[in-house]
Short mmCIF file of C-alpha atoms in Angstrom, two decimals:
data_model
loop_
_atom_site.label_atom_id
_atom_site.label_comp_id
_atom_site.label_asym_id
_atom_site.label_seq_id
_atom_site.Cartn_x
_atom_site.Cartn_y
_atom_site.Cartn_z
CA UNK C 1 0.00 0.00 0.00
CA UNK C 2 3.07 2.42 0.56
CA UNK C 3 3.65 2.68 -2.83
CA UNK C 4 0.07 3.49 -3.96
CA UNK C 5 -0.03 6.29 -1.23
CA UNK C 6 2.76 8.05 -1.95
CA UNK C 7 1.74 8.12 -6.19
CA UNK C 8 -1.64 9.08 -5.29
CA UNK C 9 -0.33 11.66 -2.65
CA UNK C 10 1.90 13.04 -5.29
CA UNK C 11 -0.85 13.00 -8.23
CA UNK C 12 -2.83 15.57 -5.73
CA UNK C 13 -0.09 17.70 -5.08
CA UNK C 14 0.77 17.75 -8.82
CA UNK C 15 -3.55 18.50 -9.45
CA UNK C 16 -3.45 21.02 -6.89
CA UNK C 17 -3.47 24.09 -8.65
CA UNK C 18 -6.13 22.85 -11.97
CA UNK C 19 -8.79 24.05 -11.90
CA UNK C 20 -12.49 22.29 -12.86
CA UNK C 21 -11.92 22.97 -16.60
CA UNK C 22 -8.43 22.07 -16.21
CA UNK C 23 -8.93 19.19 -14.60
CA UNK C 24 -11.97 18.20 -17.09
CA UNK C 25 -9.55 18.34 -19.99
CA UNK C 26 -6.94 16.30 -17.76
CA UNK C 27 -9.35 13.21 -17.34
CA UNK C 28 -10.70 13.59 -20.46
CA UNK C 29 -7.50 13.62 -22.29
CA UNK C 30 -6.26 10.22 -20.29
CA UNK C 31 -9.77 8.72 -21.12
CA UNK C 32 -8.83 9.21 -24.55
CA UNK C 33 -5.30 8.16 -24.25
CA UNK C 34 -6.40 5.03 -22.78
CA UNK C 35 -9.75 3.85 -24.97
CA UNK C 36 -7.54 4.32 -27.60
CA UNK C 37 -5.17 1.66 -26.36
CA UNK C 38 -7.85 -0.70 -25.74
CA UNK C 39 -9.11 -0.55 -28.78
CA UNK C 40 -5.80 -1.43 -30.18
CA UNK C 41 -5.27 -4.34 -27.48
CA UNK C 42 -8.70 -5.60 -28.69
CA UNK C 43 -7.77 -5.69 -32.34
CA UNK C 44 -5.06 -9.11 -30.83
CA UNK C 45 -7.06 -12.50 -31.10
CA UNK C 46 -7.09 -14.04 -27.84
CA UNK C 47 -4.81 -11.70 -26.15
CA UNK C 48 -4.79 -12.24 -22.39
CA UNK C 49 -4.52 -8.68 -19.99
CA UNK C 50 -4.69 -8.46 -16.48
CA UNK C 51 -4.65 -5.46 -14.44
CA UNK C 52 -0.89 -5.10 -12.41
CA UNK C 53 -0.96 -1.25 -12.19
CA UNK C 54 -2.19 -0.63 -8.13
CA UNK C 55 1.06 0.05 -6.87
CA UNK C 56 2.14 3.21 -8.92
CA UNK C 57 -1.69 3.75 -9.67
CA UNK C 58 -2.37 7.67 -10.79
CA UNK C 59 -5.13 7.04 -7.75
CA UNK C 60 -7.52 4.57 -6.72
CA UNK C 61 -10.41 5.91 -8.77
CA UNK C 62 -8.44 6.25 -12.03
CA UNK C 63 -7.30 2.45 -11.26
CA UNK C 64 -10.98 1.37 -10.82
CA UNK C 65 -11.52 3.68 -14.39
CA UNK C 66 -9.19 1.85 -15.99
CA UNK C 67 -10.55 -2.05 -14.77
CA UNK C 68 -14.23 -1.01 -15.68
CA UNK C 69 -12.91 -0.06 -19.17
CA UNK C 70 -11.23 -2.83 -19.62
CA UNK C 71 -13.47 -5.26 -18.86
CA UNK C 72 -16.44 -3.00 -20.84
CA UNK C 73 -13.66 -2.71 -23.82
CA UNK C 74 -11.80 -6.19 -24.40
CA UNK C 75 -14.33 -8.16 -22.60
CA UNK C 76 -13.31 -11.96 -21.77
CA UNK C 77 -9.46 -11.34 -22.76
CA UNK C 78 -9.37 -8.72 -19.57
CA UNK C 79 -8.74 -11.80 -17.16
CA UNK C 80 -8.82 -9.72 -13.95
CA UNK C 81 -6.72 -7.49 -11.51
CA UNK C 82 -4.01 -7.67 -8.72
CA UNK C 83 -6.40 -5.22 -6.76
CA UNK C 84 -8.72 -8.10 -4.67
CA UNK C 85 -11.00 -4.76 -3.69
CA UNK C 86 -11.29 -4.12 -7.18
CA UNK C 87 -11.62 -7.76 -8.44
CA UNK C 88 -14.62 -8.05 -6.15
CA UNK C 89 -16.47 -4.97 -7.09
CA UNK C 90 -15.92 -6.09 -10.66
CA UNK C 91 -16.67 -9.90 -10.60
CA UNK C 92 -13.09 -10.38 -11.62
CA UNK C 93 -10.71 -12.75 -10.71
CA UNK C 94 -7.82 -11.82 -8.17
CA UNK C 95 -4.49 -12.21 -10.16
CA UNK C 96 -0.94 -12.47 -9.13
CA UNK C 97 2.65 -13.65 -8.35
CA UNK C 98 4.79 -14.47 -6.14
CA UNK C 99 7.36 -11.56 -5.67
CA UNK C 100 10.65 -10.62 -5.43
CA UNK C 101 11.06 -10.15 -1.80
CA UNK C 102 10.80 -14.41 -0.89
CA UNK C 103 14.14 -15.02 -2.89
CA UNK C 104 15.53 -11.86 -1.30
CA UNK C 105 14.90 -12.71 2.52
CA UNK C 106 15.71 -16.42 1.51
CA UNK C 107 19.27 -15.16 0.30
CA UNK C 108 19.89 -13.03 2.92
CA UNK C 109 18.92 -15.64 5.56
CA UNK C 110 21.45 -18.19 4.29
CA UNK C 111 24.39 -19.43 6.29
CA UNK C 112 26.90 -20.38 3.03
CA UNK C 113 27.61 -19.70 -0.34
CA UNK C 114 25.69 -22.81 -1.35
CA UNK C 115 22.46 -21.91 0.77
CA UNK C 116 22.46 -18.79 -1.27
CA UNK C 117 23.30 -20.76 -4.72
CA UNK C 118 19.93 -22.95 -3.83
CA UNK C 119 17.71 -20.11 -2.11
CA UNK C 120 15.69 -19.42 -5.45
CA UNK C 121 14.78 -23.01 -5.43
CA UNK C 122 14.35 -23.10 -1.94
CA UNK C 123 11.20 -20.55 -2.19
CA UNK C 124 9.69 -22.70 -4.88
CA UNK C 125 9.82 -25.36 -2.88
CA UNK C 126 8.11 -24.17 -0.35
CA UNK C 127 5.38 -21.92 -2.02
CA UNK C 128 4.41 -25.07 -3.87
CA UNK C 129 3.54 -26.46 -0.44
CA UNK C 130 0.65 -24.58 -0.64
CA UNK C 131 -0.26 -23.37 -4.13
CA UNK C 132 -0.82 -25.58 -7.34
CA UNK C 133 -2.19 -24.84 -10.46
CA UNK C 134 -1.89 -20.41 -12.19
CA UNK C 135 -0.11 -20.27 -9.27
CA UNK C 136 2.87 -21.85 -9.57
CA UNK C 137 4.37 -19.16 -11.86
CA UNK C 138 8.40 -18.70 -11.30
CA UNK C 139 9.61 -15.68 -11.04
CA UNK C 140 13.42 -16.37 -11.70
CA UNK C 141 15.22 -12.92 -12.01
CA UNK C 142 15.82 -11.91 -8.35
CA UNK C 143 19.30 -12.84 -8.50
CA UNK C 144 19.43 -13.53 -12.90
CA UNK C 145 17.47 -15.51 -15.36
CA UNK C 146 20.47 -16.76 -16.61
CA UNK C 147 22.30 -18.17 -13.41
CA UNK C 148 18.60 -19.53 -12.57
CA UNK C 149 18.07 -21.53 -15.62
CA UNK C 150 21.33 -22.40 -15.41
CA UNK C 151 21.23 -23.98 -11.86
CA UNK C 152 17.36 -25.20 -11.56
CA UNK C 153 16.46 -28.51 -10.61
CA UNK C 154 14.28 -30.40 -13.26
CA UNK C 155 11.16 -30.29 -11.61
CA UNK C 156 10.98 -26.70 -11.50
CA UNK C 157 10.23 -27.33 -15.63
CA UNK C 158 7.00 -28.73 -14.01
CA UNK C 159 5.48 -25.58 -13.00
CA UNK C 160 2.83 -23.79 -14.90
CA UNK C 161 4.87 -21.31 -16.10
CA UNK C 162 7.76 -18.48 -15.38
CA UNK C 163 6.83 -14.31 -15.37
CA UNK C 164 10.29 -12.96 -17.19
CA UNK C 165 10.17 -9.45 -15.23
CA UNK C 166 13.21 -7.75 -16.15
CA UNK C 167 14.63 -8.36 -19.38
CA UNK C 168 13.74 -7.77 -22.80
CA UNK C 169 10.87 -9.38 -23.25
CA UNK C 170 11.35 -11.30 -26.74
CA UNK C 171 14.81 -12.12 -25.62
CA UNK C 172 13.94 -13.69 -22.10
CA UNK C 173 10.68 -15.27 -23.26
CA UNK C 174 12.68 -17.12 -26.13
CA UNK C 175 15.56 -17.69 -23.57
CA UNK C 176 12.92 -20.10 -21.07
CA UNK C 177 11.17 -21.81 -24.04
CA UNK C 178 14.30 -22.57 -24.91
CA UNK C 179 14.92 -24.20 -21.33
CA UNK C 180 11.39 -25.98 -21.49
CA UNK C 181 12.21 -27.75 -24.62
CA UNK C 182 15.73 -28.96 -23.38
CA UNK C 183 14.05 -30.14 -20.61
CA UNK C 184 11.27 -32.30 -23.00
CA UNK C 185 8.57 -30.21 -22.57
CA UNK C 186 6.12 -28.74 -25.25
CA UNK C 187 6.26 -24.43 -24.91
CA UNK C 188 2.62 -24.15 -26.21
CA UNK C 189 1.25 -25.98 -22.81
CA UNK C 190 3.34 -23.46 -20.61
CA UNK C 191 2.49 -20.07 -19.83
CA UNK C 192 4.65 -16.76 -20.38
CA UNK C 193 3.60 -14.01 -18.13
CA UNK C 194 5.05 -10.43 -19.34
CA UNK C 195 4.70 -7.30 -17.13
CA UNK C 196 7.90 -5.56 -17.11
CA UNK C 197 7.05 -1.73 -17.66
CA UNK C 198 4.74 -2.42 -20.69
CA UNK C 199 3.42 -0.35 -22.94
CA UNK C 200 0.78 -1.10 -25.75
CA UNK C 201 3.20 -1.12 -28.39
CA UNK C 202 5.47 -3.37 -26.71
CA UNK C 203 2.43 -5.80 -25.87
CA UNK C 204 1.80 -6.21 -29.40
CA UNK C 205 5.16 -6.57 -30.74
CA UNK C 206 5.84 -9.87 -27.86
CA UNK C 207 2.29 -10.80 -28.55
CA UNK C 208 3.29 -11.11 -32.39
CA UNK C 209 6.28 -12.80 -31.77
CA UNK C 210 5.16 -15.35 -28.90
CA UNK C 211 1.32 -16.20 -30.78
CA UNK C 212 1.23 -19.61 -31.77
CA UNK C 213 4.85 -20.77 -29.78
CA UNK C 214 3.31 -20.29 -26.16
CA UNK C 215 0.54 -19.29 -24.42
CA UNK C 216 0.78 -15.74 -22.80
CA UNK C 217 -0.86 -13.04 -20.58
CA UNK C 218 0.10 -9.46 -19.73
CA UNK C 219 0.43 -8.09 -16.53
CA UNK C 220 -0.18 -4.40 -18.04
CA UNK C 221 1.12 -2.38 -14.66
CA UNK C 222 2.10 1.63 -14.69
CA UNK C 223 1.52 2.90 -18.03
CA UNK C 224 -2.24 1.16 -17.53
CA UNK C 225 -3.13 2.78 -14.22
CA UNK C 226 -0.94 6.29 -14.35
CA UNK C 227 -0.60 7.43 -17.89
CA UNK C 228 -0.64 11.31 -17.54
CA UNK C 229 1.80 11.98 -19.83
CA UNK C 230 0.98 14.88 -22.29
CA UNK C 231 -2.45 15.07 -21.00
CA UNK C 232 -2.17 18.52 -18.68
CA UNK C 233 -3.75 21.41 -20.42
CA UNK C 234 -0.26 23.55 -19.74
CA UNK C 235 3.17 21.73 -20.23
CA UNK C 236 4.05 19.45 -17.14
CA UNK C 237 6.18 16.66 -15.94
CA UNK C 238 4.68 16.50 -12.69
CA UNK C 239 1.91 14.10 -13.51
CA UNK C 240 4.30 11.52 -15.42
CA UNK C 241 4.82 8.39 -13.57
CA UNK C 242 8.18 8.15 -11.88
CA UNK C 243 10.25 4.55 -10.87
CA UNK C 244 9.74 3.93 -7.36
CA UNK C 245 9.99 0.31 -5.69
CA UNK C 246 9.76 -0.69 -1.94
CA UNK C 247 12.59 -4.04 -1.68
CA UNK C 248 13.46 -5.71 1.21
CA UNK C 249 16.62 -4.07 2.63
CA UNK C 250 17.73 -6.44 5.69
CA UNK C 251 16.20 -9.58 7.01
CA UNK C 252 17.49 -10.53 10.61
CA UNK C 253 20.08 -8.49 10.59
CA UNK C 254 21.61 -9.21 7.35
CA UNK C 255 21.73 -7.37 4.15
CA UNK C 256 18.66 -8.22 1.27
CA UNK C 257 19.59 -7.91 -2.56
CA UNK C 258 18.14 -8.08 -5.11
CA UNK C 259 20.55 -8.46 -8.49
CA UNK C 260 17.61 -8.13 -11.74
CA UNK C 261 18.81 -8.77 -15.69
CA UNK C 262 18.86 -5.19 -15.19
CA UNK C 263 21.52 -3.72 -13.58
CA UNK C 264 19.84 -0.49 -13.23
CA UNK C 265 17.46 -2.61 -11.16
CA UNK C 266 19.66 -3.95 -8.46
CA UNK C 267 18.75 -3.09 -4.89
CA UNK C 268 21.16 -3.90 -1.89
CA UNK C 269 24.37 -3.02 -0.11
CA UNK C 270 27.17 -2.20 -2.84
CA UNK C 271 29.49 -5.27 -1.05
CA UNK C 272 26.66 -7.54 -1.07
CA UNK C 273 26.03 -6.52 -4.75
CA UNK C 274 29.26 -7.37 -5.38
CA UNK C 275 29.38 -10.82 -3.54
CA UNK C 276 26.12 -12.01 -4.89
CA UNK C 277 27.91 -10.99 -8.40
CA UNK C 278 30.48 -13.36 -7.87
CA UNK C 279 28.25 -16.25 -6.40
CA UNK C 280 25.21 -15.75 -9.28
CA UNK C 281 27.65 -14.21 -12.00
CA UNK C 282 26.28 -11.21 -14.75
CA UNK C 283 25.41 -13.86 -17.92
CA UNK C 284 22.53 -12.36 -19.36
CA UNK C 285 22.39 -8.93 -17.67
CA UNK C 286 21.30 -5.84 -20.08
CA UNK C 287 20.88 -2.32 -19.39
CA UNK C 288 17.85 -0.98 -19.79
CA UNK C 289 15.97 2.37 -19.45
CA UNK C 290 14.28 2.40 -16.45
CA UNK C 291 10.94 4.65 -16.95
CA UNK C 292 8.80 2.87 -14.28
#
C-alpha cells in the first residue's frame, strides 16, 4: 500500500493548482489516451490482460476507471486485476505472483555460499507447499534468469509457467522456451507471463512474436493505471509516472539484494552486490531504461 499512497499523494499535489476545466480536460484527455489503447489491445485475437498497475496507480479511482474499461472494452481477454478490492467490485478474478522479496529474505537468511546458490529453489519449494495450479508461476530474475536456468532442478520445468520481469521481453521469453524444450517439454502448454514496464506497443510486438509458440498473458502495470503523460492542459512533468519500488533491505540483521537482468534494477548493499555478483555471475544482464 506504501507505494500506492505516496503516487496518489503526489498526483494531488501535482492537481493542486487545476482548476475544474483544467482538470476536465486532464481526465478527459487520459480517457482518450487510454480507450484508444484498448481498442488497439482488442484488435489481438485471444490476447490475455490483467490489471498489475495498483502500486504506482495515478489514484484509486483512475485504477478502478481503468478495470471497468477494460473489462467493458476487451471483454473476456481482460482476465482480472491484482487489486482483490477491485476484483470483487468487478466480478473479476484476483491475479498475481509471487514476488521478489521471498528469494531476497531467503538469500539473505542463508548461512553459506551454497544456501544462497539454492535459495531461489528453496522458495519454490516451499510456495508449492501450498499453491498448485496459475499459481505456480516462477519468477526467476531476483538474482538472474540466466544463473537460474542455469542452476534449476528439473522439476521446477514442471510448474505452470515463469513471469520474465526484467529483461527484454522477446529475448527472455525465447531464452525459457528454450529451457522448457531442453528439458522435453512442449512451450505451447506453458504459460509466459510479461509485465515488465509495458506499454501497448510493446504488448503487441511480444504478442506477435510469442502467438502460436506459447501461451501468454500481460500483466499491463504503470503505463495502464498512471498514464498522464501529455495530457495537462499547460506543459508538465509532474503528472508523469516516476520509478519507485519498496525491496526488502535487511532480514534478521543481514543485508537483502536483489541483483535483476537489469543492472539499473539492483537493490542492496554495494558489497553484497558485489558478492552475490560473484556467487550468481552477470550472464545475461542488459541495461535498460528504467521509466517505471
Amino acid at each position: 500500500p506504501a507505494l500506492a499512497i505516496i503516487n496518489e499523494l503526489r498526483s494531488r499535489a501535482a492537481m493542486r493548482s487545476f482548476g475544474p476545466f483544467a482538470l476536465d480536460v486532464l481526465y478527459a484527455r487520459a480517457k482518450a489516451k487510454m480507450w484508444a489503447k484498448t481498442e488497439r489491445l482488442k484488435a489481438l485475437p485471444g490476447i490475455r490482460i490483467s490489471d498489475f498497475g495498483t502500486r504506482r496507480r495515478h489514484s484509486f479511482l483512475w485504477q478502478r476507471w481503468c478495470v471497468e474499461a477494460l473489462k467493458e472494452g476487451i471483454g473476456d481477454a481482460f482476465t482480472g486485476t491484482s487489486n482483490v478490492l477491485l476484483a470483487m467490485d468487478n466480478d473479476l478474478e484476483a491475479l498475481g505472483t509471487n514476488a521478489h522479496e521471498l528469494p531476497m529474505v531467503f538469500g539473505a537468511l542463508a548461512n553459506s555460499e551454497e544456501e544462497l546458490r539454492q535459495s531461489p529453489y528453496k522458495v519454490l519449494q516451499d510456495w508449492q507447499r501450498y499453491y498448485g495450479g496459475n499459481l505456480l508461476i516462477v519468477l526467476p530474475d531476483a538474482f538472474g534468469t540466466d544463473s537460474f536456468l542455469r542452476e534449476a532442478p528439473d522439476w521446477v520445468a514442471d510448474w505452470t509457467g515463469f513471469r520474465p520481469d526484467s529483461a527484454p521481453p522477446i529475448e527472455g521469453g525465447e531464452k525459457i522456451i528454450d529451457w522448457w524444450r531442453k528439458r522435453g517439454k512442449d512451450p505451447k502448454q506453458k504459460l509466459l507471463i510479461f509485465s515488465d514496464g509495458l506499454e501497448v506497443e510493446t504488448i503487441e510486438e511480444t504478442y506477435r512474436h510469442f502467438r502460436g509458440k506459447v501461451r501468454m498473458s500481460f500483466g499491463w502495470g504503470t503505463n495502464l493505471t498512471n498514464d498522464f503523460e501529455g495530457c495537462a492542459p499547460t506543459e508538465t512533468d509532474s503528472l508523469d509516472a516516476i520509478s519507485l519500488v519498496c525491496k526488502v533491505t535487511e532480514a534478521n540483521g543481514r543485508p537483502a539484494v536483489k541483483l535483476s537482468d537489469n543492472p539499473a534494477k539492483a537493490t542492496g548493499d554495494e558489497k553484497e552486490i558485489k558478492r552475490y555478483l560473484r556467487i550468481f555471475g552477470e550472464k545475461g544482464r542488459v541495461e535498460q531504461l528504467v521509466k517505471v
